[in-house]
CSV table of C-alpha atoms in Angstrom, one decimal:
chain,number,residue,atom,x,y,z
L,283,GLU,CA,104.1,107.2,102.9
L,284,ALA,CA,103.6,105.1,106.0
L,285,GLN,CA,106.0,106.3,108.0
L,286,VAL,CA,107.1,107.2,111.5
L,287,THR,CA,107.9,111.2,112.4
L,288,GLN,CA,110.3,112.1,114.8
L,289,ASN,CA,111.0,115.6,116.3
L,290,PRO,CA,112.6,117.0,117.3
L,291,ARG,CA,115.9,115.8,115.1
L,292,TYR,CA,118.5,116.5,117.2
L,293,LEU,CA,118.0,118.5,120.0
L,294,ILE,CA,120.6,120.6,122.4
L,295,THR,CA,119.7,121.7,125.5
L,296,VAL,CA,120.7,122.1,129.4
L,297,THR,CA,119.7,120.7,132.5
L,298,GLY,CA,116.5,121.0,133.9
L,299,LYS,CA,114.4,122.9,131.1
L,300,LYS,CA,111.8,119.9,130.3
L,301,LEU,CA,111.4,118.4,126.5
L,302,THR,CA,108.8,117.3,124.7
L,303,VAL,CA,110.0,115.1,121.6
L,304,THR,CA,107.5,113.9,119.2
L,305,CYS,CA,106.3,111.0,117.9
L,306,SER,CA,103.4,110.3,115.2
L,307,GLN,CA,102.3,107.2,113.0
L,308,ASN,CA,100.4,107.4,109.5
L,309,MET,CA,100.0,103.0,109.6
L,310,ASN,CA,96.8,102.8,112.4
L,311,HIS,CA,99.2,100.9,114.6
L,312,GLU,CA,97.8,100.4,118.1
L,313,TYR,CA,101.7,99.6,118.9
L,314,MET,CA,104.2,102.0,120.0
L,315,SER,CA,107.1,102.5,122.6
L,316,TRP,CA,110.1,103.6,123.4
L,317,TYR,CA,113.8,103.4,123.0
L,318,ARG,CA,117.2,104.6,124.3
L,319,GLN,CA,120.5,103.5,121.9
L,320,ASP,CA,123.7,104.4,124.3
L,321,PRO,CA,127.2,103.4,123.1
L,322,GLY,CA,127.9,99.3,124.2
L,323,LEU,CA,125.3,99.2,125.6
L,324,GLY,CA,121.4,97.4,123.2
L,325,LEU,CA,118.6,99.8,122.4
L,326,ARG,CA,116.4,99.9,125.4
L,327,GLN,CA,113.3,100.3,125.9
L,328,ILE,CA,111.6,103.0,128.2
L,329,TYR,CA,108.0,103.7,127.6
L,330,TYR,CA,105.6,101.3,125.4
L,331,SER,CA,101.5,101.5,124.9
L,332,MET,CA,98.9,99.3,123.3
L,333,ASN,CA,96.9,101.3,122.9
L,334,VAL,CA,94.4,104.8,123.1
L,335,GLU,CA,95.3,105.9,127.2
L,336,VAL,CA,97.4,102.8,127.9
L,337,THR,CA,101.4,102.8,128.7
L,338,ASP,CA,103.7,100.6,130.4
L,339,LYS,CA,107.2,101.3,132.0
L,340,GLY,CA,109.8,99.5,129.6
L,341,ASP,CA,113.0,98.3,130.6
L,342,VAL,CA,114.4,102.3,131.5
L,343,PRO,CA,111.9,104.3,132.5
L,344,GLU,CA,113.3,106.7,135.6
L,345,GLY,CA,113.3,110.1,134.2
L,346,TYR,CA,110.6,109.9,131.1
L,347,LYS,CA,107.2,110.2,131.0
L,348,VAL,CA,104.9,109.5,128.1
L,349,SER,CA,100.8,109.3,127.3
L,350,ARG,CA,98.3,108.1,124.3
L,351,LYS,CA,95.9,110.9,123.9
L,352,GLU,CA,95.5,110.1,120.6
L,353,LYS,CA,96.7,106.5,118.5
L,354,ARG,CA,98.4,108.4,116.2
L,355,ASN,CA,100.4,110.1,118.4
L,356,PHE,CA,102.7,109.0,122.0
L,357,PRO,CA,105.2,111.9,122.5
L,358,LEU,CA,108.4,111.5,125.3
L,359,ILE,CA,108.7,113.8,128.2
L,360,LEU,CA,111.3,114.6,129.9
L,361,GLU,CA,110.2,116.6,132.7
L,362,SER,CA,114.0,117.3,133.8
L,363,PRO,CA,116.6,116.9,131.5
L,364,SER,CA,120.4,115.5,132.9
L,365,PRO,CA,124.0,115.0,131.0
L,366,ASN,CA,123.0,111.1,131.5
L,367,GLN,CA,119.6,111.8,129.3
L,368,THR,CA,121.9,112.6,126.0
L,369,SER,CA,121.2,109.3,123.8
L,370,LEU,CA,119.3,108.9,120.7
L,371,TYR,CA,116.2,108.3,121.0
L,372,PHE,CA,113.9,106.0,118.2
L,373,CYS,CA,109.8,105.2,118.2
L,374,ALA,CA,108.6,102.4,117.4
L,375,SER,CA,104.9,100.6,116.4
L,376,SER,CA,103.5,97.9,115.2
L,377,LEU,CA,100.2,96.8,113.8
L,378,ARG,CA,99.3,94.4,116.9
L,379,GLY,CA,102.1,94.3,119.1
L,380,LEU,CA,105.8,92.4,119.3
L,381,THR,CA,104.3,89.3,117.3
L,382,GLY,CA,104.1,92.0,115.1
L,383,GLU,CA,107.7,94.2,113.1
L,384,LEU,CA,108.6,97.5,115.0
L,385,PHE,CA,108.5,100.3,112.1
L,386,PHE,CA,110.8,102.6,114.1
L,387,GLY,CA,111.5,107.0,113.7
L,388,GLU,CA,114.2,107.9,112.4
L,389,GLY,CA,115.6,109.1,115.2
L,390,SER,CA,116.6,111.7,117.5
L,391,ARG,CA,119.3,113.0,119.2
L,392,LEU,CA,119.5,114.9,122.2
L,393,THR,CA,122.7,116.1,124.5
L,394,VAL,CA,121.4,117.3,127.9
L,395,LEU,CA,124.4,119.5,128.8
B,208,ILE,CA,115.4,92.6,132.7
B,209,LEU,CA,115.5,89.7,129.6
B,210,ASN,CA,119.4,89.0,129.2
B,211,VAL,CA,120.0,88.8,125.1
B,212,GLU,CA,123.0,88.2,123.7
B,213,GLN,CA,124.7,88.3,120.2
B,214,SER,CA,127.5,86.5,118.7
B,215,PRO,CA,129.7,87.7,117.5
B,216,GLN,CA,129.6,91.3,118.4
B,217,SER,CA,131.5,91.7,114.3
B,218,LEU,CA,132.3,89.8,111.6
B,219,HIS,CA,134.6,90.6,108.4
B,220,VAL,CA,133.4,88.4,105.6
B,221,GLN,CA,134.7,88.3,101.4
B,222,GLU,CA,131.4,88.9,98.9
B,223,GLY,CA,130.4,85.4,97.7
B,224,ASP,CA,130.8,83.7,101.1
B,225,SER,CA,127.7,82.7,102.6
B,226,THR,CA,128.5,83.8,106.9
B,227,ASN,CA,125.5,83.1,110.0
B,228,PHE,CA,125.4,85.2,113.2
B,229,THR,CA,123.8,83.6,116.9
B,230,CYS,CA,120.7,85.0,119.0
B,231,SER,CA,120.7,83.9,122.3
B,232,PHE,CA,117.5,84.1,125.0
B,233,PRO,CA,115.3,83.2,128.4
B,234,SER,CA,113.8,80.5,126.9
B,235,SER,CA,110.9,80.5,130.4
B,236,ASN,CA,107.7,82.1,128.8
B,237,PHE,CA,109.6,82.8,125.3
B,238,TYR,CA,106.9,85.2,122.9
B,239,ALA,CA,108.9,86.7,120.5
B,240,LEU,CA,112.0,87.2,118.9
B,241,HIS,CA,112.9,89.7,116.2
B,242,TRP,CA,115.3,89.8,113.2
B,243,TYR,CA,116.6,93.8,112.7
B,244,ARG,CA,118.7,95.1,110.0
B,245,TRP,CA,120.7,98.7,110.7
B,246,GLU,CA,122.5,100.6,108.1
B,247,THR,CA,124.9,103.6,109.6
B,248,ALA,CA,122.7,106.7,110.1
B,249,LYS,CA,119.6,104.5,108.9
B,250,SER,CA,116.4,103.3,111.5
B,251,PRO,CA,116.4,99.6,112.2
B,252,GLU,CA,114.4,97.5,109.2
B,253,ALA,CA,113.0,94.4,110.6
B,254,LEU,CA,113.7,91.6,108.1
B,255,PHE,CA,112.4,88.8,110.6
B,256,VAL,CA,109.4,87.8,113.4
B,257,MET,CA,109.7,84.9,114.8
B,258,THR,CA,106.8,83.1,117.6
B,259,LEU,CA,106.6,79.6,117.4
B,260,ASN,CA,109.3,77.2,118.0
B,261,GLY,CA,111.0,75.6,115.1
B,262,ASP,CA,109.7,78.5,112.9
B,263,GLU,CA,112.1,79.2,110.1
B,264,LYS,CA,111.8,82.1,108.1
B,265,LYS,CA,113.4,83.7,104.7
B,266,LYS,CA,113.9,87.1,102.0
B,267,GLY,CA,115.8,86.2,100.0
B,268,ARG,CA,119.4,85.7,100.5
B,269,ILE,CA,118.8,85.6,104.5
B,270,SER,CA,117.3,83.5,107.0
B,271,ALA,CA,116.1,82.7,110.3
B,272,THR,CA,115.7,79.9,112.6
B,273,LEU,CA,114.6,79.8,115.5
B,274,ASN,CA,114.8,76.9,119.0
B,275,THR,CA,112.9,78.1,121.7
B,276,LYS,CA,113.2,75.7,124.5
B,277,GLU,CA,116.8,76.0,124.1
B,278,GLY,CA,116.4,79.9,123.6
B,279,TYR,CA,118.2,80.8,120.4
B,280,SER,CA,117.9,82.0,116.9
B,281,TYR,CA,120.1,81.6,114.3
B,282,LEU,CA,120.1,84.9,111.2
B,283,TYR,CA,122.6,82.9,107.7
B,284,ILE,CA,122.7,85.6,104.5
B,285,LYS,CA,123.6,83.3,101.6
B,286,GLY,CA,126.5,84.3,99.2
B,287,SER,CA,127.8,88.1,101.5
B,288,GLN,CA,126.9,90.8,99.3
B,289,PRO,CA,128.6,94.3,100.2
B,290,GLU,CA,125.2,96.2,101.2
B,291,ASP,CA,124.6,92.9,103.0
B,292,SER,CA,127.3,95.2,105.8
B,293,ALA,CA,124.9,96.9,109.0
B,294,THR,CA,124.7,95.8,112.6
B,295,TYR,CA,121.7,93.5,112.9
B,296,LEU,CA,119.7,93.5,115.7
B,297,CYS,CA,118.0,91.1,117.9
B,298,ALA,CA,115.1,91.5,120.2
B,299,SER,CA,113.2,89.1,122.6
B,300,SER,CA,109.5,89.7,124.8
B,301,SER,CA,108.5,87.1,127.0
B,302,GLY,CA,105.6,86.6,129.0
B,303,GLY,CA,103.1,87.5,127.1
B,304,TYR,CA,104.4,91.6,128.0
B,305,GLN,CA,105.0,93.9,125.3
B,306,LYS,CA,108.4,94.7,127.2
B,307,VAL,CA,111.4,93.8,124.4
B,308,THR,CA,114.8,93.5,124.7
B,309,PHE,CA,117.8,94.4,121.7
B,310,GLY,CA,120.8,92.3,122.0
B,311,THR,CA,123.7,94.3,121.4
B,312,GLY,CA,124.1,93.2,118.0
B,313,THR,CA,126.4,92.0,115.0
B,314,LYS,CA,127.4,94.4,112.7
B,315,LEU,CA,128.9,92.8,109.4
B,316,GLN,CA,131.1,94.3,106.6
B,317,VAL,CA,131.2,92.5,103.3
B,318,ILE,CA,134.5,93.3,101.9
B,319,PRO,CA,134.4,93.4,98.2
């Protein structure tokens, strides 16, 4: 089954404790990206990647890092999480960038205390 | 950051009514416009991706149009059904980059 898989789906952590949210797709997609969803705001793009070793900032990259060492994986790293990073996070992928539809993962709800 | 606006913010319609929503976006350096359907507790699912001025796309009872010169897109639902109840998101990218900006969505509730 074609899918985008995120882990963990739910996480409660404390300020400053490094964490990684994994994202994996099995569709051989070139493009992968991360978003956060906060009440009253649209999905906001954090980082995106056009291919292996090619990443770039979205609109809200502060406090996050990403890497794209393999085509299928695009982890989101919070080196020192803060409470303002409490949010619902989505990973998405597309075969050919933004001229193609985005396939979303199921979301990861992160709470930083 | 692009400013993508959707209206109305929410909408209640009776089953069988037809309805439409608007997405407005900056028209300069337009690249692509996306529509997604997002049900509660699920992930957004793609409806349409449009790239050319004048594009019209249709999927069952749902259709969309695109005007890149004036910076707007319409989503139409014909004969709304309760299962159409969801939030409808549009997203725009410009400048040939792969950054995308989402609107805050139109929440549709179809009353049986």
